[in-house]
């Protein structure tokens, strides 16, 4: 019975959001101004606004990723969140009513004080975070966008509970608070070759034919003669 209900909810949500590319959407998902490629899973309670999500990527329950570009084949666990926006630490007050022309409350006169780091963020084409392809972000990770958009490289791994405040290089493994690089998935020359292969751009026919090599780096790279 539960499976039937979930299937019905998925159909209703697909109709609501005008999605017809084999995506699966669970209940209580908030989806606004977001482009979805095919075979995407949005789990219960996800909140995705003004984002672009690549094919075969899935988002775990209660994940919140606004203004993000997410690559293909990403594995994003439950409760992954993006924190964005800065407050001035050297002003008399950190409250935005004193510097933000878009203030939503209060009767204080419009201020002409400029907050440069906020301005940089607003001028970044509304992109807060760019996540590459084949990225694994574990449960409860927090992505913090500061003065500029945050970039997570292809193939990176972000450990559970990590607080990411800096850009993450391709195939790096980061963990901790704040997150630090503790290693890389492969040696540098191998990373360059895998990145150059751009396997995530291959069509399904190619992937079906060659996926048997994905557990053996050497066999995989032979496909590209790299």
CSV table of N, CA and C in Angstrom, one decimal, residues 30-131:
chain,number,residue,atom,x,y,z
A,30,UNK,N,10.1,20.8,-2.1
A,30,UNK,CA,9.8,22.2,-2.6
A,30,UNK,C,10.8,22.4,-3.8
A,31,UNK,N,10.2,22.7,-5.0
A,31,UNK,CA,11.0,22.8,-6.2
A,31,UNK,C,10.5,24.1,-6.9
A,32,UNK,N,11.4,25.0,-7.1
A,32,UNK,CA,11.1,26.3,-7.7
A,32,UNK,C,12.1,26.8,-8.7
A,33,UNK,N,11.8,27.1,-9.9
A,33,UNK,CA,12.7,27.6,-10.9
A,33,UNK,C,14.0,26.8,-11.0
A,34,UNK,N,13.8,25.5,-11.1
A,34,UNK,CA,14.9,24.6,-11.1
A,34,UNK,C,14.8,23.7,-12.4
A,35,UNK,N,16.0,23.5,-13.0
A,35,UNK,CA,16.1,22.7,-14.2
A,35,UNK,C,16.5,21.3,-13.8
A,36,UNK,N,15.8,20.3,-14.2
A,36,UNK,CA,16.1,18.9,-13.8
A,36,UNK,C,16.4,18.1,-15.1
A,37,UNK,N,17.6,17.5,-15.2
A,37,UNK,CA,17.9,16.6,-16.3
A,37,UNK,C,17.2,15.2,-15.9
A,38,UNK,N,17.5,14.2,-16.7
A,38,UNK,CA,16.8,12.9,-16.5
A,38,UNK,C,17.3,12.1,-15.3
A,39,UNK,N,16.5,11.2,-14.9
A,39,UNK,CA,16.8,10.2,-13.9
A,39,UNK,C,17.4,10.8,-12.6
A,40,UNK,N,16.7,11.8,-12.1
A,40,UNK,CA,17.1,12.4,-10.8
A,40,UNK,C,16.1,12.0,-9.7
A,41,UNK,N,16.6,11.8,-8.5
A,41,UNK,CA,15.8,11.5,-7.4
A,41,UNK,C,15.8,12.6,-6.4
A,42,UNK,N,14.7,13.2,-6.0
A,42,UNK,CA,14.6,14.2,-5.0
A,42,UNK,C,13.8,13.6,-3.8
A,43,UNK,N,14.5,13.3,-2.7
A,43,UNK,CA,13.9,12.6,-1.6
A,43,UNK,C,13.0,13.5,-0.8
A,44,UNK,N,12.3,12.9,0.2
A,44,UNK,CA,11.3,13.6,1.0
A,44,UNK,C,11.8,14.9,1.6
A,45,UNK,N,11.1,16.0,1.5
A,45,UNK,CA,11.5,17.2,2.2
A,45,UNK,C,12.6,18.0,1.6
A,46,UNK,N,13.1,17.6,0.4
A,46,UNK,CA,14.1,18.4,-0.3
A,46,UNK,C,13.6,19.8,-0.6
A,47,UNK,N,14.5,20.8,-0.6
A,47,UNK,CA,14.2,22.2,-0.9
A,47,UNK,C,15.2,22.7,-1.9
A,48,UNK,N,14.8,22.8,-3.2
A,48,UNK,CA,15.7,23.2,-4.2
A,48,UNK,C,15.1,24.4,-5.0
A,49,UNK,N,15.9,25.5,-5.0
A,49,UNK,CA,15.4,26.7,-5.6
A,49,UNK,C,16.4,27.3,-6.5
A,50,UNK,N,15.9,27.6,-7.7
A,50,UNK,CA,16.8,28.3,-8.7
A,50,UNK,C,18.1,27.5,-8.9
A,51,UNK,N,18.0,26.3,-9.2
A,51,UNK,CA,19.1,25.4,-9.3
A,51,UNK,C,19.1,24.6,-10.6
A,52,UNK,N,20.2,24.0,-11.0
A,52,UNK,CA,20.3,23.1,-12.2
A,52,UNK,C,20.9,21.8,-11.7
A,53,UNK,N,20.2,20.7,-11.9
A,53,UNK,CA,20.7,19.4,-11.4
A,53,UNK,C,20.9,18.5,-12.6
A,54,UNK,N,22.1,17.9,-12.6
A,54,UNK,CA,22.5,17.0,-13.7
A,54,UNK,C,21.9,15.6,-13.6
A,55,UNK,N,21.9,14.9,-14.7
A,55,UNK,CA,21.2,13.5,-14.7
A,55,UNK,C,21.9,12.5,-13.8
A,56,UNK,N,21.1,11.7,-13.3
A,56,UNK,CA,21.4,10.6,-12.3
A,56,UNK,C,21.9,11.0,-11.0
A,57,UNK,N,21.7,12.3,-10.7
A,57,UNK,CA,22.0,12.8,-9.3
A,57,UNK,C,20.8,12.6,-8.4
A,58,UNK,N,21.1,12.2,-7.2
A,58,UNK,CA,20.0,12.1,-6.2
A,58,UNK,C,20.3,13.0,-5.0
A,59,UNK,N,19.3,13.5,-4.4
A,59,UNK,CA,19.3,14.3,-3.1
A,59,UNK,C,18.6,13.6,-2.0
A,60,UNK,N,19.2,13.4,-0.9
A,60,UNK,CA,18.6,12.7,0.3
A,60,UNK,C,17.6,13.6,1.0
A,61,UNK,N,16.9,13.0,1.9
A,61,UNK,CA,15.8,13.7,2.6
A,61,UNK,C,16.3,15.0,3.3
A,62,UNK,N,15.4,16.0,3.2
A,62,UNK,CA,15.6,17.3,3.9
A,62,UNK,C,16.8,18.1,3.5
A,63,UNK,N,17.3,17.8,2.3
A,63,UNK,CA,18.5,18.5,1.8
A,63,UNK,C,18.0,19.9,1.2
A,64,UNK,N,18.8,20.9,1.5
A,64,UNK,CA,18.5,22.3,1.1
A,64,UNK,C,19.6,22.8,0.3
A,65,UNK,N,19.4,23.0,-1.0
A,65,UNK,CA,20.5,23.5,-1.9
A,65,UNK,C,19.9,24.6,-2.8
A,66,UNK,N,19.8,25.8,-2.4
A,66,UNK,CA,19.3,26.9,-3.3
A,66,UNK,C,20.4,27.5,-4.2
A,67,UNK,N,20.1,27.9,-5.3
A,67,UNK,CA,21.0,28.6,-6.2
A,67,UNK,C,22.3,27.8,-6.4
A,68,UNK,N,22.1,26.5,-6.8
A,68,UNK,CA,23.2,25.6,-7.0
A,68,UNK,C,23.2,25.1,-8.4
A,69,UNK,N,24.4,24.9,-9.0
A,69,UNK,CA,24.5,24.1,-10.2
A,69,UNK,C,25.2,22.8,-9.8
A,70,UNK,N,24.5,21.7,-9.9
A,70,UNK,CA,24.9,20.4,-9.5
A,70,UNK,C,25.1,19.5,-10.7
A,71,UNK,N,26.3,18.8,-10.8
A,71,UNK,CA,26.7,18.0,-11.9
A,71,UNK,C,25.9,16.7,-12.0
A,72,UNK,N,26.4,15.9,-12.9
A,72,UNK,CA,25.8,14.5,-13.1
A,72,UNK,C,26.4,13.5,-12.1
A,73,UNK,N,25.6,12.5,-11.8
A,73,UNK,CA,26.0,11.3,-11.1
A,73,UNK,C,26.5,11.7,-9.6
A,74,UNK,N,25.9,12.7,-9.1
A,74,UNK,CA,26.2,13.1,-7.7
A,74,UNK,C,25.4,12.4,-6.7
A,75,UNK,N,26.0,12.0,-5.6
A,75,UNK,CA,25.3,11.3,-4.5
A,75,UNK,C,25.3,12.2,-3.3
A,76,UNK,N,24.1,12.8,-3.0
A,76,UNK,CA,24.0,13.8,-1.9
A,76,UNK,C,23.1,13.3,-0.9
A,77,UNK,N,23.6,13.0,0.3
A,77,UNK,CA,22.9,12.4,1.4
A,77,UNK,C,21.9,13.3,2.1
A,78,UNK,N,21.2,12.7,3.0
A,78,UNK,CA,20.2,13.5,3.8
A,78,UNK,C,20.8,14.7,4.6
A,79,UNK,N,20.0,15.7,4.7
A,79,UNK,CA,20.3,16.9,5.5
A,79,UNK,C,21.6,17.6,5.1
A,80,UNK,N,21.9,17.6,3.9
A,80,UNK,CA,23.0,18.4,3.4
A,80,UNK,C,22.4,19.8,3.1
A,81,UNK,N,23.1,20.8,3.6
A,81,UNK,CA,22.6,22.2,3.5
A,81,UNK,C,23.6,23.2,3.0
A,82,UNK,N,23.1,24.2,2.4
A,82,UNK,CA,23.9,25.4,2.0
A,82,UNK,C,23.6,26.6,2.8
A,83,UNK,N,24.6,27.2,3.4
A,83,UNK,CA,24.5,28.4,4.2
A,83,UNK,C,25.1,29.5,3.4
A,84,UNK,N,24.4,30.6,3.2
A,84,UNK,CA,24.9,31.7,2.4
A,84,UNK,C,24.6,33.0,3.0
A,85,UNK,N,25.4,34.0,2.6
A,85,UNK,CA,25.1,35.4,3.1
A,85,UNK,C,26.0,35.7,4.3
A,86,UNK,N,26.5,37.0,4.2
A,86,UNK,CA,27.4,37.5,5.2
A,86,UNK,C,26.8,38.7,6.0
A,87,UNK,N,27.3,38.8,7.2
A,87,UNK,CA,27.0,40.0,8.0
A,87,UNK,C,28.3,40.7,8.4
A,88,UNK,N,28.3,42.0,8.4
A,88,UNK,CA,29.5,42.8,8.7
A,88,UNK,C,29.9,42.6,10.2
A,89,UNK,N,31.1,42.1,10.4
A,89,UNK,CA,31.6,41.9,11.8
A,89,UNK,C,32.2,43.2,12.4
A,90,UNK,N,32.6,44.2,11.5
A,90,UNK,CA,33.2,45.4,12.0
A,90,UNK,C,32.3,46.6,12.1
A,91,UNK,N,31.1,46.4,11.7
A,91,UNK,CA,30.1,47.5,11.9
A,91,UNK,C,29.6,47.5,13.3
A,92,UNK,N,29.0,48.6,13.7
A,92,UNK,CA,28.4,48.7,15.0
A,92,UNK,C,27.4,47.6,15.2
A,93,UNK,N,26.6,47.3,14.2
A,93,UNK,CA,25.6,46.3,14.3
A,93,UNK,C,25.8,45.3,13.1
A,94,UNK,N,25.5,44.1,13.3
A,94,UNK,CA,25.5,43.1,12.2
A,94,UNK,C,24.2,43.0,11.5
A,95,UNK,N,23.2,43.7,12.0
A,95,UNK,CA,21.8,43.6,11.4
A,95,UNK,C,21.7,44.2,10.1
A,96,UNK,N,21.1,43.5,9.1
A,96,UNK,CA,21.0,44.0,7.7
A,96,UNK,C,20.2,45.3,7.5
A,97,UNK,N,19.4,45.7,8.5
A,97,UNK,CA,18.6,46.9,8.4
A,97,UNK,C,19.4,48.1,8.2
A,98,UNK,N,20.7,48.0,8.6
A,98,UNK,CA,21.6,49.2,8.5
A,98,UNK,C,22.4,49.2,7.2
A,99,UNK,N,22.3,48.2,6.3
A,99,UNK,CA,23.1,48.2,5.1
A,99,UNK,C,22.4,47.6,3.9
A,100,UNK,N,21.3,46.9,4.1
A,100,UNK,CA,20.6,46.2,3.1
A,100,UNK,C,19.4,46.9,2.6
A,101,UNK,N,19.4,47.4,1.3
A,101,UNK,CA,18.3,48.1,0.8
A,101,UNK,C,17.0,47.3,0.7
A,102,UNK,N,17.2,46.0,0.8
A,102,UNK,CA,16.0,45.1,0.7
A,102,UNK,C,15.5,44.7,2.0
A,103,UNK,N,15.8,45.4,3.1
A,103,UNK,CA,15.3,45.1,4.4
A,103,UNK,C,13.8,44.9,4.4
A,104,UNK,N,13.4,43.9,5.2
A,104,UNK,CA,12.0,43.5,5.2
A,104,UNK,C,11.2,43.9,6.4
A,105,UNK,N,11.9,44.6,7.4
A,105,UNK,CA,11.2,44.9,8.6
A,105,UNK,C,11.8,46.2,9.2
A,106,UNK,N,11.0,46.9,10.0
A,106,UNK,CA,11.6,48.0,10.7
A,106,UNK,C,11.3,49.4,10.0
A,107,UNK,N,11.4,50.5,10.8
A,107,UNK,CA,11.1,51.8,10.2
A,107,UNK,C,12.3,52.7,10.1
A,108,UNK,N,13.5,52.1,10.2
A,108,UNK,CA,14.7,52.8,10.1
A,108,UNK,C,14.9,53.3,8.7
A,109,UNK,N,15.3,54.6,8.5
A,109,UNK,CA,15.5,55.2,7.2
A,109,UNK,C,16.5,54.4,6.4
A,110,UNK,N,16.2,54.5,5.0
A,110,UNK,CA,17.1,53.8,4.1
A,110,UNK,C,18.6,54.3,4.3
A,111,UNK,N,19.5,53.4,4.4
A,111,UNK,CA,20.9,53.7,4.6
A,111,UNK,C,21.7,53.7,3.3
A,112,UNK,N,22.7,54.4,3.2
A,112,UNK,CA,23.6,54.4,2.1
A,112,UNK,C,24.9,53.7,2.4
A,113,UNK,N,24.9,53.0,3.5
A,113,UNK,CA,26.1,52.2,3.8
A,113,UNK,C,26.2,51.1,2.9
A,114,UNK,N,27.4,50.8,2.3
A,114,UNK,CA,27.6,49.7,1.5
A,114,UNK,C,28.4,48.6,2.2
A,115,UNK,N,28.0,47.4,1.9
A,115,UNK,CA,28.7,46.2,2.5
A,115,UNK,C,29.2,45.4,1.3
A,116,UNK,N,30.5,45.6,1.0
A,116,UNK,CA,31.1,45.1,-0.2
A,116,UNK,C,31.0,43.6,-0.4
A,117,UNK,N,31.2,42.8,0.6
A,117,UNK,CA,31.2,41.4,0.4
A,117,UNK,C,29.8,40.9,0.1
A,118,UNK,N,28.8,41.6,0.6
A,118,UNK,CA,27.4,41.2,0.2
A,118,UNK,C,27.2,41.6,-1.3
A,119,UNK,N,27.7,42.7,-1.7
A,119,UNK,CA,27.6,43.1,-3.1
A,119,UNK,C,28.2,42.1,-4.1
A,120,UNK,N,29.4,41.6,-3.7
A,120,UNK,CA,30.1,40.6,-4.5
A,120,UNK,C,29.2,39.3,-4.7
A,121,UNK,N,28.5,39.0,-3.6
A,121,UNK,CA,27.7,37.8,-3.7
A,121,UNK,C,26.5,38.0,-4.6
A,122,UNK,N,25.9,39.2,-4.5
A,122,UNK,CA,24.7,39.5,-5.3
A,122,UNK,C,25.1,39.6,-6.8
A,123,UNK,N,26.3,40.0,-7.1
A,123,UNK,CA,26.7,40.1,-8.5
A,123,UNK,C,27.3,38.9,-9.1
A,124,UNK,N,27.1,37.7,-8.5
A,124,UNK,CA,27.7,36.5,-9.0
A,124,UNK,C,26.7,35.6,-9.8
A,125,UNK,N,25.8,36.3,-10.5
A,125,UNK,CA,24.8,35.6,-11.4
A,125,UNK,C,23.9,34.7,-10.6
A,126,UNK,N,23.7,35.0,-9.3
A,126,UNK,CA,22.8,34.3,-8.4
A,126,UNK,C,23.2,32.9,-8.2
A,127,UNK,N,24.5,32.5,-8.5
A,127,UNK,CA,25.0,31.2,-8.2
A,127,UNK,C,25.7,31.2,-6.9
A,128,UNK,N,25.3,30.4,-5.9
A,128,UNK,CA,25.9,30.3,-4.6
A,128,UNK,C,26.9,29.2,-4.6
A,129,UNK,N,26.7,28.1,-5.3
A,129,UNK,CA,27.5,26.9,-5.2
A,129,UNK,C,27.5,26.1,-6.5
A,130,UNK,N,28.7,25.7,-6.9
A,130,UNK,CA,28.8,24.8,-8.1
A,130,UNK,C,29.4,23.5,-7.7
A,131,UNK,N,28.6,22.5,-7.8
A,131,UNK,CA,29.1,21.1,-7.5
A,131,UNK,C,29.4,20.4,-8.8
